[in-house]
PDB file of C-alpha atoms and ligand atoms in Angstrom:
ATOM      1  CA  MET A   1     121.129 162.965  89.548  1.00 92.00           C
ATOM      2  CA  LEU A   2     120.707 159.897  87.244  1.00 96.00           C
ATOM      3  CA  GLY A   3     120.595 157.541  90.086  1.00 96.00           C
ATOM      4  CA  GLU A   4     117.906 159.449  91.808  1.00 97.00           C
ATOM      5  CA  ILE A   5     115.806 159.811  88.524  1.00 98.00           C
ATOM      6  CA  TYR A   6     116.174 156.066  88.204  1.00 98.00           C
ATOM      7  CA  GLU A   7     115.146 155.128  91.572  1.00 97.00           C
ATOM      8  CA  LYS A   8     112.096 157.283  91.345  1.00 97.00           C
ATOM      9  CA  LEU A   9     110.810 155.965  88.153  1.00 98.00           C
ATOM     10  CA  LEU A  10     111.561 152.344  89.324  1.00 98.00           C
ATOM     11  CA  SER A  11     109.403 153.087  92.520  1.00 97.00           C
ATOM     12  CA  VAL A  12     106.500 154.273  90.179  1.00 97.00           C
ATOM     13  CA  TYR A  13     106.526 151.787  87.494  1.00 97.00           C
ATOM     14  CA  GLY A  14     108.238 148.736  88.768  1.00 97.00           C
ATOM     15  CA  SER A  15     110.458 146.207  86.995  1.00 96.00           C
ATOM     16  CA  GLN A  16     109.535 146.236  83.159  1.00 96.00           C
ATOM     17  CA  GLY A  17     110.865 142.740  82.384  1.00 93.00           C
ATOM     18  CA  TRP A  18     112.526 143.861  79.064  1.00 96.00           C
ATOM     19  CA  TRP A  19     113.209 142.799  76.414  1.00 96.00           C
ATOM     20  CA  PRO A  20     110.061 140.594  75.388  1.00 95.00           C
ATOM     21  CA  VAL A  21     111.054 137.275  73.938  1.00 96.00           C
ATOM     22  CA  THR A  22     108.658 134.241  73.163  1.00 96.00           C
ATOM     23  CA  PRO A  23     108.046 131.870  75.871  1.00 94.00           C
ATOM     24  CA  GLU A  24     108.282 128.029  75.050  1.00 92.00           C
ATOM     25  CA  GLY A  25     105.323 126.750  73.168  1.00 92.00           C
ATOM     26  CA  GLN A  26     104.070 130.336  72.193  1.00 95.00           C
ATOM     27  CA  ALA A  27     104.397 132.662  69.378  1.00 95.00           C
ATOM     28  CA  LYS A  28     103.872 136.055  70.806  1.00 96.00           C
ATOM     29  CA  PRO A  29     106.879 137.769  72.649  1.00 96.00           C
ATOM     30  CA  GLU A  30     106.173 138.427  76.553  1.00 96.00           C
ATOM     31  CA  TYR A  31     107.880 140.609  79.088  1.00 94.00           C
ATOM     32  CA  THR A  32     109.375 137.968  81.275  1.00 92.00           C
ATOM     33  CA  GLY A  33     112.808 139.276  82.090  1.00 90.00           C
ATOM     34  CA  GLY A  34     114.825 139.161  78.957  1.00 89.00           C
ATOM     35  CA  PRO A  35     116.573 136.369  77.048  1.00 93.00           C
ATOM     36  CA  ALA A  36     117.434 133.027  78.597  1.00 90.00           C
ATOM     37  CA  ASN A  37     119.130 131.168  75.626  1.00 92.00           C
ATOM     38  CA  PHE A  38     120.570 131.456  72.246  1.00 91.00           C
ATOM     39  CA  SER A  39     117.177 131.322  70.542  1.00 93.00           C
ATOM     40  CA  HIS A  40     116.000 134.279  72.605  1.00 95.00           C
ATOM     41  CA  ARG A  41     119.230 136.267  72.093  1.00 95.00           C
ATOM     42  CA  PHE A  42     118.734 135.857  68.451  1.00 96.00           C
ATOM     43  CA  GLU A  43     115.116 136.990  68.925  1.00 97.00           C
ATOM     44  CA  VAL A  44     116.216 140.242  70.638  1.00 98.00           C
ATOM     45  CA  ALA A  45     118.444 141.017  67.723  1.00 97.00           C
ATOM     46  CA  VAL A  46     115.620 140.403  65.176  1.00 98.00           C
ATOM     47  CA  GLY A  47     113.178 142.508  67.333  1.00 98.00           C
ATOM     48  CA  ALA A  48     115.843 145.380  67.552  1.00 98.00           C
ATOM     49  CA  ILE A  49     115.767 145.609  63.572  1.00 98.00           C
ATOM     50  CA  LEU A  50     112.082 145.076  63.274  1.00 98.00           C
ATOM     51  CA  THR A  51     111.163 147.684  65.694  1.00 97.00           C
ATOM     52  CA  GLN A  52     113.282 150.388  63.677  1.00 98.00           C
ATOM     53  CA  ASN A  53     110.853 153.266  62.773  1.00 96.00           C
ATOM     54  CA  THR A  54     107.862 151.583  64.224  1.00 96.00           C
ATOM     55  CA  ALA A  55     105.993 150.775  67.330  1.00 94.00           C
ATOM     56  CA  TRP A  56     106.951 147.683  69.240  1.00 96.00           C
ATOM     57  CA  LYS A  57     103.426 146.249  68.776  1.00 97.00           C
ATOM     58  CA  ASN A  58     104.027 146.193  64.986  1.00 98.00           C
ATOM     59  CA  ALA A  59     107.399 144.513  65.660  1.00 98.00           C
ATOM     60  CA  SER A  60     105.864 141.950  67.894  1.00 98.00           C
ATOM     61  CA  ARG A  61     103.278 140.907  65.320  1.00 98.00           C
ATOM     62  CA  ALA A  62     106.002 140.506  62.747  1.00 98.00           C
ATOM     63  CA  ILE A  63     107.766 138.270  65.257  1.00 98.00           C
ATOM     64  CA  GLU A  64     104.498 136.331  65.712  1.00 98.00           C
ATOM     65  CA  ASN A  65     104.492 135.734  62.108  1.00 98.00           C
ATOM     66  CA  LEU A  66     108.119 134.568  62.156  1.00 98.00           C
ATOM     67  CA  ASN A  67     107.366 132.099  64.993  1.00 98.00           C
ATOM     68  CA  ARG A  68     104.362 130.648  63.032  1.00 97.00           C
ATOM     69  CA  ALA A  69     106.241 130.358  59.931  1.00 97.00           C
ATOM     70  CA  GLY A  70     109.117 128.441  61.515  1.00 97.00           C
ATOM     71  CA  LEU A  71     111.606 131.259  60.498  1.00 97.00           C
ATOM     72  CA  LEU A  72     112.823 132.713  63.697  1.00 97.00           C
ATOM     73  CA  SER A  73     116.392 131.182  63.763  1.00 95.00           C
ATOM     74  CA  PRO A  74     119.556 132.247  62.030  1.00 96.00           C
ATOM     75  CA  ASN A  75     119.625 129.053  59.749  1.00 95.00           C
ATOM     76  CA  ALA A  76     115.803 129.649  58.741  1.00 97.00           C
ATOM     77  CA  ILE A  77     116.375 133.178  57.748  1.00 98.00           C
ATOM     78  CA  ARG A  78     119.494 132.475  55.962  1.00 97.00           C
ATOM     79  CA  ALA A  79     117.787 129.782  53.900  1.00 97.00           C
ATOM     80  CA  ALA A  80     114.491 131.777  53.475  1.00 97.00           C
ATOM     81  CA  GLY A  81     113.735 133.542  50.030  1.00 97.00           C
ATOM     82  CA  LEU A  82     113.924 137.216  50.401  1.00 97.00           C
ATOM     83  CA  PRO A  83     110.261 137.863  49.241  1.00 97.00           C
ATOM     84  CA  GLU A  84     109.013 135.143  51.692  1.00 97.00           C
ATOM     85  CA  LEU A  85     110.756 136.687  54.524  1.00 98.00           C
ATOM     86  CA  ALA A  86     109.781 140.201  53.537  1.00 98.00           C
ATOM     87  CA  GLU A  87     106.191 139.178  53.303  1.00 98.00           C
ATOM     88  CA  THR A  88     106.252 137.415  56.891  1.00 98.00           C
ATOM     89  CA  ILE A  89     107.442 140.568  58.524  1.00 98.00           C
ATOM     90  CA  ARG A  90     105.087 142.951  56.599  1.00 98.00           C
ATOM     91  CA  PRO A  91     103.443 144.197  59.820  1.00 98.00           C
ATOM     92  CA  ALA A  92     106.754 145.929  60.868  1.00 98.00           C
ATOM     93  CA  GLY A  93     106.848 148.159  57.856  1.00 97.00           C
ATOM     94  CA  TYR A  94     109.720 148.806  55.482  1.00 97.00           C
ATOM     95  CA  PHE A  95     109.491 145.026  55.181  1.00 98.00           C
ATOM     96  CA  ASN A  96     111.717 144.482  52.047  1.00 98.00           C
ATOM     97  CA  GLN A  97     114.633 146.571  53.603  1.00 98.00           C
ATOM     98  CA  LYS A  98     114.168 145.003  56.952  1.00 98.00           C
ATOM     99  CA  ALA A  99     114.262 141.480  55.354  1.00 98.00           C
ATOM    100  CA  GLU A 100     117.653 142.191  53.769  1.00 98.00           C
ATOM    101  CA  ARG A 101     118.862 143.502  57.224  1.00 98.00           C
ATOM    102  CA  LEU A 102     117.636 140.437  58.914  1.00 98.00           C
ATOM    103  CA  LYS A 103     119.626 138.309  56.451  1.00 97.00           C
ATOM    104  CA  ARG A 104     122.842 140.293  56.937  1.00 97.00           C
ATOM    105  CA  LEU A 105     122.238 139.736  60.788  1.00 97.00           C
ATOM    106  CA  ALA A 106     121.548 136.128  60.482  1.00 96.00           C
ATOM    107  CA  PHE A 107     124.661 135.428  58.550  1.00 95.00           C
ATOM    108  CA  TYR A 108     126.728 137.406  61.112  1.00 95.00           C
ATOM    109  CA  LEU A 109     125.318 136.086  64.317  1.00 93.00           C
ATOM    110  CA  SER A 110     125.521 132.418  62.832  1.00 89.00           C
ATOM    111  CA  ALA A 111     129.380 132.884  62.736  1.00 80.00           C
ATOM    112  CA  LYS A 112     129.570 134.565  66.209  1.00 76.00           C
ATOM    113  CA  THR A 113     128.449 133.483  69.711  1.00 76.00           C
ATOM    114  CA  ASN A 114     129.697 136.795  71.276  1.00 87.00           C
ATOM    115  CA  PRO A 115     129.071 139.719  68.688  1.00 94.00           C
ATOM    116  CA  THR A 116     130.755 143.004  69.191  1.00 96.00           C
ATOM    117  CA  ARG A 117     129.274 146.597  68.837  1.00 97.00           C
ATOM    118  CA  GLU A 118     131.667 147.486  66.217  1.00 97.00           C
ATOM    119  CA  ALA A 119     130.981 144.387  63.977  1.00 96.00           C
ATOM    120  CA  LEU A 120     127.028 145.046  64.260  1.00 97.00           C
ATOM    121  CA  LEU A 121     127.762 148.842  63.517  1.00 98.00           C
ATOM    122  CA  ALA A 122     129.614 147.671  60.267  1.00 97.00           C
ATOM    123  CA  LEU A 123     126.465 145.877  59.112  1.00 96.00           C
ATOM    124  CA  ASN A 124     124.352 147.984  56.663  1.00 96.00           C
ATOM    125  CA  GLY A 125     121.201 149.002  58.450  1.00 96.00           C
ATOM    126  CA  ILE A 126     122.289 148.792  61.891  1.00 97.00           C
ATOM    127  CA  GLY A 127     122.873 152.079  63.770  1.00 98.00           C
ATOM    128  CA  PRO A 128     124.029 152.541  67.205  1.00 98.00           C
ATOM    129  CA  GLU A 129     120.583 152.487  68.817  1.00 98.00           C
ATOM    130  CA  THR A 130     120.005 149.012  67.244  1.00 98.00           C
ATOM    131  CA  ALA A 131     123.366 147.816  67.982  1.00 98.00           C
ATOM    132  CA  ASP A 132     123.270 148.826  71.497  1.00 98.00           C
ATOM    133  CA  SER A 133     119.872 147.190  72.117  1.00 98.00           C
ATOM    134  CA  ILE A 134     121.333 144.034  70.630  1.00 97.00           C
ATOM    135  CA  MET A 135     124.381 144.218  72.957  1.00 97.00           C
ATOM    136  CA  LEU A 136     122.626 145.332  76.066  1.00 98.00           C
ATOM    137  CA  TYR A 137     119.267 143.303  75.943  1.00 98.00           C
ATOM    138  CA  GLY A 138     120.578 140.420  73.852  1.00 96.00           C
ATOM    139  CA  TYR A 139     124.064 139.927  75.248  1.00 95.00           C
ATOM    140  CA  GLY A 140     124.095 141.573  78.522  1.00 96.00           C
ATOM    141  CA  GLU A 141     126.713 144.089  77.479  1.00 97.00           C
ATOM    142  CA  PRO A 142     126.788 147.473  79.473  1.00 98.00           C
ATOM    143  CA  TYR A 143     125.876 149.938  76.501  1.00 98.00           C
ATOM    144  CA  PHE A 144     123.256 152.365  77.519  1.00 98.00           C
ATOM    145  CA  VAL A 145     120.713 152.626  74.724  1.00 98.00           C
ATOM    146  CA  ILE A 146     119.788 156.280  73.582  1.00 98.00           C
ATOM    147  CA  ASP A 147     116.457 156.811  71.781  1.00 97.00           C
ATOM    148  CA  ALA A 148     114.154 159.691  71.103  1.00 97.00           C
ATOM    149  CA  TYR A 149     112.493 159.169  74.495  1.00 97.00           C
ATOM    150  CA  THR A 150     115.752 159.506  76.282  1.00 98.00           C
ATOM    151  CA  ARG A 151     116.665 162.663  74.238  1.00 98.00           C
ATOM    152  CA  ARG A 152     113.132 164.138  75.098  1.00 98.00           C
ATOM    153  CA  ILE A 153     113.132 163.559  78.743  1.00 97.00           C
ATOM    154  CA  PHE A 154     116.528 164.389  79.619  1.00 98.00           C
ATOM    155  CA  SER A 155     116.671 167.521  77.571  1.00 97.00           C
ATOM    156  CA  ARG A 156     113.557 168.546  79.544  1.00 97.00           C
ATOM    157  CA  VAL A 157     115.257 167.682  82.815  1.00 97.00           C
ATOM    158  CA  GLY A 158     118.213 169.723  81.739  1.00 96.00           C
ATOM    159  CA  LEU A 159     120.920 167.187  81.594  1.00 96.00           C
ATOM    160  CA  VAL A 160     121.450 167.354  77.795  1.00 96.00           C
ATOM    161  CA  LYS A 161     120.540 169.675  74.995  1.00 96.00           C
ATOM    162  CA  GLY A 162     118.981 166.765  73.132  1.00 93.00           C
ATOM    163  CA  ASP A 163     120.577 167.213  69.628  1.00 94.00           C
ATOM    164  CA  GLU A 164     124.076 165.918  70.822  1.00 97.00           C
ATOM    165  CA  PRO A 165     125.580 163.123  68.995  1.00 98.00           C
ATOM    166  CA  TYR A 166     124.378 159.547  69.906  1.00 98.00           C
ATOM    167  CA  ASP A 167     127.645 158.600  71.639  1.00 98.00           C
ATOM    168  CA  GLU A 168     127.952 161.838  73.565  1.00 98.00           C
ATOM    169  CA  ILE A 169     124.635 161.028  75.309  1.00 98.00           C
ATOM    170  CA  ARG A 170     125.452 157.435  75.788  1.00 98.00           C
ATOM    171  CA  LEU A 171     128.655 158.409  77.473  1.00 98.00           C
ATOM    172  CA  MET A 172     127.001 160.817  79.661  1.00 97.00           C
ATOM    173  CA  PHE A 173     124.714 157.937  81.072  1.00 98.00           C
ATOM    174  CA  GLU A 174     127.561 155.347  81.356  1.00 98.00           C
ATOM    175  CA  ARG A 175     129.954 157.675  83.145  1.00 97.00           C
ATOM    176  CA  GLY A 176     127.012 158.817  85.540  1.00 96.00           C
ATOM    177  CA  LEU A 177     125.845 155.441  86.530  1.00 97.00           C
ATOM    178  CA  PRO A 178     127.384 152.320  87.927  1.00 97.00           C
ATOM    179  CA  ARG A 179     128.635 150.055  85.051  1.00 97.00           C
ATOM    180  CA  SER A 180     125.674 147.463  85.186  1.00 98.00           C
ATOM    181  CA  ALA A 181     123.880 145.816  82.239  1.00 98.00           C
ATOM    182  CA  GLU A 182     121.040 145.070  84.636  1.00 97.00           C
ATOM    183  CA  LEU A 183     120.747 148.709  85.666  1.00 98.00           C
ATOM    184  CA  TYR A 184     120.786 150.020  81.959  1.00 98.00           C
ATOM    185  CA  GLN A 185     118.672 147.540  80.706  1.00 98.00           C
ATOM    186  CA  GLU A 186     115.894 148.594  83.569  1.00 98.00           C
ATOM    187  CA  PHE A 187     116.587 152.294  83.210  1.00 98.00           C
ATOM    188  CA  HIS A 188     116.093 152.600  79.538  1.00 98.00           C
ATOM    189  CA  ALA A 189     112.833 150.498  79.765  1.00 98.00           C
ATOM    190  CA  LEU A 190     111.600 152.681  82.437  1.00 98.00           C
ATOM    191  CA  ILE A 191     112.506 155.974  80.382  1.00 98.00           C
ATOM    192  CA  VAL A 192     110.401 154.499  77.662  1.00 97.00           C
ATOM    193  CA  GLU A 193     107.474 153.953  79.918  1.00 97.00           C
ATOM    194  CA  HIS A 194     107.772 157.464  81.383  1.00 98.00           C
ATOM    195  CA  ALA A 195     107.795 158.935  78.022  1.00 97.00           C
ATOM    196  CA  LYS A 196     104.747 157.276  77.192  1.00 96.00           C
ATOM    197  CA  ARG A 197     102.778 157.525  80.441  1.00 96.00           C
ATOM    198  CA  HIS A 198     103.856 161.124  81.488  1.00 96.00           C
ATOM    199  CA  CYS A 199     106.600 162.960  79.495  1.00 97.00           C
ATOM    200  CA  ARG A 200     104.605 162.965  76.319  1.00 95.00           C
ATOM    201  CA  PRO A 201     105.744 164.990  73.199  1.00 94.00           C
ATOM    202  CA  ARG A 202     102.844 167.516  73.677  1.00 92.00           C
ATOM    203  CA  GLU A 203     101.421 168.596  77.061  1.00 91.00           C
ATOM    204  CA  PRO A 204     103.472 166.440  79.557  1.00 95.00           C
ATOM    205  CA  LEU A 205     101.654 165.480  82.510  1.00 95.00           C
ATOM    206  CA  CYS A 206     104.104 167.400  84.867  1.00 95.00           C
ATOM    207  CA  PRO A 207     101.935 167.740  88.126  1.00 93.00           C
ATOM    208  CA  ALA A 208     101.800 164.141  88.376  1.00 94.00           C
ATOM    209  CA  CYS A 209     105.406 163.465  87.315  1.00 96.00           C
ATOM    210  CA  SER A 210     107.596 161.498  89.894  1.00 95.00           C
ATOM    211  CA  ILE A 211     110.529 163.343  88.819  1.00 96.00           C
ATOM    212  CA  VAL A 212     109.259 166.837  88.676  1.00 94.00           C
ATOM    213  CA  GLN A 213     111.655 167.936  91.439  1.00 92.00           C
ATOM    214  CA  CYS A 214     114.590 167.123  89.041  1.00 92.00           C
ATOM    215  CA  CYS A 215     113.105 168.739  85.935  1.00 94.00           C
ATOM    216  CA  ASP A 216     113.977 172.020  84.510  1.00 91.00           C
ATOM    217  CA  TYR A 217     110.987 171.891  82.172  1.00 90.00           C
ATOM    218  CA  LYS A 218     108.571 172.117  84.941  1.00 71.00           C
ATOM    219  CA  GLN A 219     110.561 174.817  86.727  1.00 68.00           C
ATOM    220  CA  ASP A 220     110.784 176.858  83.724  1.00 66.00           C
ATOM    221  CA  ARG A 221     107.032 177.058  83.708  1.00 68.00           C
ATOM    222  CA  GLU A 222     106.116 177.872  87.176  1.00 58.00           C
TER     223      GLU A 222
HETATM  224  S1  SF4 B 301     108.172 167.244  84.887  1.00 64.47           S
HETATM  225 FE1  SF4 B 301     107.317 167.289  82.998  1.00 64.47          FE
HETATM  226  S2  SF4 B 301     108.774 167.409  81.333  1.00 64.47           S
HETATM  227 FE2  SF4 B 301     109.776 166.992  83.261  1.00 64.47          FE
HETATM  228  S3  SF4 B 301     110.137 164.807  83.015  1.00 64.47           S
HETATM  229 FE3  SF4 B 301     108.239 164.989  84.301  1.00 64.47          FE
HETATM  230  S4  SF4 B 301     106.655 165.044  82.636  1.00 64.47           S
HETATM  231 FE4  SF4 B 301     108.725 165.480  81.527  1.00 64.47          FE
END
């Protein structure tokens, strides 16, 4: 079932090019297929914190500010004053809290070329969704990212209740799919796209949905 849903979403929306990173010589992150070097991996980790509790467009504006201020590197964030850093990332919201989180992240990633999920989770302010986003999109480790979009779609489809603990749903995906970081990256991005375009919180667009045949929610209402 998971594989079938993935194939249908991919055929409708195509490859999503996640995670957005800043191309050479530019300031704004773009969907170019994910990180290609250490700087990009660090940028993914920064973006995963900046997008906590806010839309990506706000996190993206904060990344643009960091790029323009020359602050998008572990050394620069470590050296920056907390008020300066917070002001730079203001568009992302919760900027004082997120500035402290970026500091902790920068100190950790400066010392580690290969971070672990457990160590990220031990950092104050990094929960499983953020840690898995960093591990999957930044470092190519096969952890399936679970977010509110995933819970909404797959509770409607009927594969989860939706309120299970994070790791229970993550393991359901990881056990039901081939172990592949590339697959998990694409699938999560497609889930986000589908949640925005069709499986909306209210009045989902079921008649036009590519996975309607797999979904209990639509069938419940026929
Ligand atoms: S059929 Fe409706 S509820 Fe089910 S996944 Fe599609 S849009 Fe969401």
